[in-house]
Each structure stands twice: as structure tokens, then as C-alpha cells.
mmCIF file of C-alpha atoms in Angstrom:
data_model
loop_
_atom_site.group_PDB
_atom_site.id
_atom_site.type_symbol
_atom_site.label_atom_id
_atom_site.label_comp_id
_atom_site.label_asym_id
_atom_site.label_seq_id
_atom_site.Cartn_x
_atom_site.Cartn_y
_atom_site.Cartn_z
ATOM 1 C CA TYR A 1 0.000 0.000 0.000
ATOM 2 C CA ASN A 2 2.688 2.492 0.936
ATOM 3 C CA PRO A 3 4.911 4.237 -1.608
ATOM 4 C CA PHE A 4 8.350 2.712 -1.770
ATOM 5 C CA ILE A 5 9.841 5.042 -4.395
ATOM 6 C CA ALA A 6 10.413 8.648 -3.323
ATOM 7 C CA ILE A 7 8.909 11.366 -5.507
ATOM 8 C CA GLY A 8 11.468 13.298 -7.516
ATOM 9 C CA VAL A 9 14.049 10.566 -8.129
ATOM 10 C CA THR A 10 13.891 11.130 -11.918
ATOM 11 C CA ALA A 11 13.997 14.960 -11.760
ATOM 12 C CA SER A 12 17.621 14.826 -12.974
ATOM 13 C CA LEU A 13 16.311 13.611 -16.357
ATOM 14 C CA GLY A 14 14.224 16.764 -16.863
ATOM 15 C CA ASN A 15 11.742 16.200 -19.707
ATOM 16 C CA ALA A 16 13.762 13.331 -21.132
ATOM 17 C CA THR A 17 12.642 9.720 -21.248
ATOM 18 C CA GLY A 18 14.800 7.259 -19.340
ATOM 19 C CA TYR A 19 15.397 5.382 -16.113
ATOM 20 C CA VAL A 20 17.053 6.150 -12.798
ATOM 21 C CA SER A 21 18.287 3.302 -10.601
ATOM 22 C CA VAL A 22 17.101 3.505 -6.977
ATOM 23 C CA THR A 23 18.169 1.220 -4.139
ATOM 24 C CA ASN A 24 16.126 1.151 -0.932
ATOM 25 C CA ASP A 25 15.000 -1.314 1.746
ATOM 26 C CA PHE A 26 12.959 -3.183 -0.866
ATOM 27 C CA GLY A 27 15.797 -3.736 -3.331
ATOM 28 C CA THR A 28 17.022 -1.996 -6.478
ATOM 29 C CA HIS A 29 14.442 -0.562 -8.857
ATOM 30 C CA GLN A 30 14.614 1.058 -12.278
ATOM 31 C CA VAL A 31 12.296 4.077 -12.009
ATOM 32 C CA PRO A 32 11.058 5.250 -15.435
ATOM 33 C CA SER A 33 10.370 8.764 -16.617
ATOM 34 C CA TYR A 34 8.434 9.300 -19.832
ATOM 35 C CA ARG A 35 8.839 12.797 -21.266
ATOM 36 C CA GLY A 36 9.173 14.192 -17.755
ATOM 37 C CA ILE A 37 6.331 12.197 -16.204
ATOM 38 C CA GLU A 38 7.845 10.261 -13.345
ATOM 39 C CA ASN A 39 6.943 6.607 -12.848
ATOM 40 C CA PRO A 40 3.877 6.683 -15.152
ATOM 41 C CA PHE A 41 2.971 3.086 -14.336
ATOM 42 C CA GLY A 42 3.571 3.726 -10.665
ATOM 43 C CA HIS A 43 2.996 1.751 -7.518
ATOM 44 C CA ILE A 44 0.526 4.081 -5.797
ATOM 45 C CA TRP A 45 -2.707 5.707 -6.909
ATOM 46 C CA LYS A 46 -2.065 9.024 -8.633
ATOM 47 C CA TYR A 47 -4.430 11.955 -8.216
ATOM 48 C CA LEU A 48 -4.947 13.395 -11.708
ATOM 49 C CA ASP A 49 -5.167 17.151 -11.278
ATOM 50 C CA GLY A 50 -6.982 19.248 -13.884
ATOM 51 C CA TYR A 51 -9.957 16.890 -14.095
ATOM 52 C CA ASN A 52 -13.200 16.923 -12.126
ATOM 53 C CA MET A 53 -15.932 14.322 -12.385
ATOM 54 C CA ASN A 54 -19.587 14.779 -11.521
ATOM 55 C CA ILE A 55 -20.934 11.271 -10.905
ATOM 56 C CA GLN A 56 -24.719 11.480 -10.727
ATOM 57 C CA THR A 57 -27.040 8.858 -9.289
ATOM 58 C CA ASP A 58 -29.570 7.369 -11.701
ATOM 59 C CA GLY A 59 -32.296 9.437 -10.043
ATOM 60 C CA GLY A 60 -30.142 12.582 -9.987
ATOM 61 C CA GLY A 61 -29.458 12.832 -13.715
ATOM 62 C CA GLY A 62 -27.890 9.466 -14.495
ATOM 63 C CA LYS A 63 -24.695 10.824 -16.077
ATOM 64 C CA SER A 64 -20.982 10.593 -15.329
ATOM 65 C CA LEU A 65 -19.598 13.892 -16.585
ATOM 66 C CA LEU A 66 -15.885 14.567 -17.055
ATOM 67 C CA TYR A 67 -14.566 18.149 -16.956
ATOM 68 C CA PHE A 68 -10.998 19.286 -17.677
ATOM 69 C CA ARG A 69 -8.857 22.402 -17.478
ATOM 70 C CA ASN A 70 -5.737 22.863 -19.624
ATOM 71 C CA GLU A 71 -4.248 25.721 -17.602
ATOM 72 C CA THR A 72 -2.178 24.943 -14.533
ATOM 73 C CA THR A 73 -3.547 27.994 -12.712
ATOM 74 C CA GLY A 74 -7.082 28.261 -11.399
ATOM 75 C CA LEU A 75 -7.431 24.545 -10.668
ATOM 76 C CA ALA A 76 -10.239 23.780 -8.225
ATOM 77 C CA ASP A 77 -11.981 20.683 -6.916
ATOM 78 C CA ASP A 78 -15.692 19.846 -6.980
ATOM 79 C CA THR A 79 -16.708 22.322 -9.690
ATOM 80 C CA ALA A 80 -17.267 22.777 -13.409
ATOM 81 C CA THR A 81 -16.595 26.524 -13.206
ATOM 82 C CA GLY A 82 -13.599 27.331 -15.397
ATOM 83 C CA TYR A 83 -13.531 23.790 -16.755
ATOM 84 C CA THR A 84 -14.582 22.383 -20.143
ATOM 85 C CA LEU A 85 -16.925 19.423 -20.496
ATOM 86 C CA ALA A 86 -14.915 16.599 -22.079
ATOM 87 C CA GLY A 87 -17.886 14.254 -22.328
ATOM 88 C CA GLU A 88 -19.662 11.424 -20.584
ATOM 89 C CA MET A 89 -17.877 8.482 -19.034
ATOM 90 C CA GLY A 90 -19.333 5.014 -18.754
ATOM 91 C CA ARG A 91 -21.721 3.971 -15.999
ATOM 92 C CA ALA A 92 -20.518 0.407 -15.375
ATOM 93 C CA ALA A 93 -17.290 -0.856 -13.829
ATOM 94 C CA GLY A 94 -15.085 -3.359 -15.618
ATOM 95 C CA TYR A 95 -12.261 -3.675 -18.093
ATOM 96 C CA VAL A 96 -12.312 -0.842 -20.617
ATOM 97 C CA ASN A 97 -13.913 -1.339 -24.036
ATOM 98 C CA SER A 98 -13.681 2.226 -25.392
ATOM 99 C CA MET A 99 -12.217 5.588 -24.402
ATOM 100 C CA LEU A 100 -13.290 9.219 -24.563
ATOM 101 C CA PRO A 101 -11.193 10.649 -27.438
ATOM 102 C CA GLY A 102 -8.321 12.828 -26.289
ATOM 103 C CA HIS A 103 -8.685 12.091 -22.578
ATOM 104 C CA LEU A 104 -8.190 8.343 -21.961
ATOM 105 C CA PHE A 105 -11.254 8.074 -19.765
ATOM 106 C CA PRO A 106 -13.594 5.100 -20.340
ATOM 107 C CA THR A 107 -16.894 5.523 -22.168
ATOM 108 C CA LEU A 108 -17.728 1.815 -22.000
ATOM 109 C CA ALA A 109 -16.451 -0.893 -19.672
ATOM 110 C CA GLY A 110 -17.406 -4.386 -18.622
ATOM 111 C CA GLY A 111 -18.868 -5.488 -21.923
ATOM 112 C CA SER A 112 -18.850 -8.951 -23.412
ATOM 113 C CA GLY A 113 -15.404 -10.266 -24.260
ATOM 114 C CA SER A 114 -13.484 -7.673 -22.259
ATOM 115 C CA GLY A 115 -10.930 -8.587 -19.672
ATOM 116 C CA SER A 116 -7.374 -8.076 -18.600
ATOM 117 C CA THR A 117 -6.042 -9.698 -21.791
ATOM 118 C CA THR A 118 -8.339 -8.181 -24.434
ATOM 119 C CA LEU A 119 -9.271 -4.691 -25.622
ATOM 120 C CA TRP A 120 -7.880 -2.109 -23.180
ATOM 121 C CA CYS A 121 -6.080 -4.008 -20.438
ATOM 122 C CA ASP A 122 -6.960 -1.408 -17.821
ATOM 123 C CA TYR A 123 -9.870 -1.293 -15.439
ATOM 124 C CA PHE A 124 -12.516 1.347 -14.786
ATOM 125 C CA TYR A 125 -14.134 1.576 -11.379
ATOM 126 C CA ILE A 126 -17.360 3.495 -10.949
ATOM 127 C CA ASP A 127 -20.191 3.057 -8.472
ATOM 128 C CA PRO A 128 -22.845 5.734 -9.090
ATOM 129 C CA VAL A 129 -25.115 4.208 -6.429
ATOM 130 C CA ASN A 130 -22.700 4.388 -3.472
ATOM 131 C CA SER A 131 -20.219 7.029 -4.620
ATOM 132 C CA SER A 132 -21.976 9.910 -6.343
ATOM 133 C CA GLY A 133 -21.200 13.627 -6.392
ATOM 134 C CA TRP A 134 -18.031 15.448 -7.296
ATOM 135 C CA ARG A 135 -15.114 13.064 -7.564
ATOM 136 C CA ALA A 136 -11.411 13.239 -8.350
ATOM 137 C CA PRO A 137 -9.856 10.788 -10.791
ATOM 138 C CA PHE A 138 -7.269 8.478 -9.304
ATOM 139 C CA VAL A 139 -5.299 6.553 -11.918
ATOM 140 C CA GLY A 140 -2.788 3.737 -12.182
ATOM 141 C CA GLY A 141 -3.454 1.551 -9.170
ATOM 142 C CA ALA A 142 -1.566 0.649 -6.030
ATOM 143 C CA ALA A 143 1.139 -1.993 -5.878
ATOM 144 C CA ASN A 144 -1.465 -4.526 -4.675
ATOM 145 C CA ALA A 145 -3.991 -3.832 -7.479
ATOM 146 C CA GLY A 146 -2.787 -6.757 -9.563
ATOM 147 C CA ALA A 147 -4.078 -7.257 -13.120
ATOM 148 C CA THR A 148 -6.509 -4.340 -12.897
ATOM 149 C CA ALA A 149 -3.689 -1.776 -12.532
ATOM 150 C CA GLY A 150 -2.321 0.114 -15.510
ATOM 151 C CA PRO A 151 -1.540 3.625 -16.706
ATOM 152 C CA VAL A 152 -5.184 4.320 -17.582
ATOM 153 C CA TYR A 153 -6.914 2.441 -14.762
ATOM 154 C CA VAL A 154 -9.395 5.084 -13.560
ATOM 155 C CA ASP A 155 -11.069 4.976 -10.156
ATOM 156 C CA THR A 156 -13.967 7.398 -9.638
ATOM 157 C CA TYR A 157 -14.807 6.428 -6.068
ATOM 158 C CA PHE A 158 -12.930 9.069 -4.057
ATOM 159 C CA ALA A 159 -13.511 12.743 -3.387
ATOM 160 C CA ALA A 160 -10.588 15.105 -3.981
ATOM 161 C CA SER A 161 -10.161 15.454 -0.201
ATOM 162 C CA ASN A 162 -9.432 11.734 0.249
ATOM 163 C CA THR A 163 -5.968 10.916 1.593
ATOM 164 C CA THR A 164 -4.364 7.589 2.381
ATOM 165 C CA THR A 165 -0.841 6.204 2.227
ATOM 166 C CA ASN A 166 -1.384 4.693 -1.218
ATOM 167 C CA ILE A 167 -2.349 7.965 -2.963
ATOM 168 C CA GLY A 168 0.170 10.409 -4.413
ATOM 169 C CA SER A 169 0.630 12.353 -7.601
ATOM 170 C CA ARG A 170 2.716 12.084 -10.705
ATOM 171 C CA LEU A 171 5.693 14.385 -10.784
ATOM 172 C CA CYS A 172 5.831 16.246 -14.080
ATOM 173 C CA PHE A 173 8.972 18.291 -14.722
ATOM 174 C CA LEU A 174 7.893 21.809 -15.754
ATOM 175 C CA GLY A 175 11.294 23.498 -15.421
ATOM 176 C CA ALA A 176 13.694 24.642 -18.110
#
């Protein structure tokens, strides 16, 4: 559950793609950086800033709306103000069948023939009955997530205020 790779270990690579070797109590690990995004596959849930989700109950509208903001200033949680509607996400959990163009958020999951070895090999978790309202996207999966984890595994269950030891953020190098 707990992060075992410190944030910032690939900062020396800047926006380059590569690996940095890290040795800690758990052994030696090759930590990847892809175009400045540290450890994109990760080992903890990553909070994906710049996106807000409004998960409605069936009786409260019945939609799962995804909003995004391209600017790094003016980010806010639990609102559509200043954000652009990207589209509607799917309403059922499962392995991903199709994605919202340009955003890598599922529009359909759990259909016939999908699974961890077919179509998109990532999972989508949504529960509009028990977890509705404004939500923050958590992506990737924790080290114990098994076959469901992946770079575009999206979990819509948590509010932006949620904190636990298995949630962090991706480090993206924005310097010169």
C-alpha cells in the first residue's frame, strides 16, 4: 500500500525519457520517466489534477460527466466553473472497451469479451449508487492492485479530499 519510491528521483532527467536506478530497503528498482512524467505506471494511486468528475445517481441525472482544465492555474476541486466538459464516461465498472477521445477516460467498460487480456487491459471503477457527487480521478493503481492496474486504470470512487498512504501524484517536470 505504501509508496516505496520517493517522488522526484527522476527529476535529474528533466523532460527526457529514461530510467534512474534507486536502491532502498525493498531492493534496487529502475524508475522510469516518460517525457518528464515520473513513474507513469507507478505503484501508488495518482491523483490526476486538472480533471473533475460529476458522478450522478440514476435518479439525480444518471450521467458521469468529465470536466478538464488545460491551464495549470485556477485549478479547483468539486466544480465545473472554469472547466470544459470533455464528455460522458461510462456507468458500469469493468475492463475498458472504449475511451473518450483525447482524454483516456472510459466511455464503455465491462462489456462482453473484455478482460485483462483483451481490448484495453486497464480497469474502470465506478459506483454511481454508493459514490456519487463530485469526484477526483485516481489513476494507475496501487502496488497490490494486480491485473486491474495500468496507466489508464481510472477509479472514480474518491472525493478530492481523500488521503491515504497509497495515494500520491505524478511528478511532471515543468522546469527549463
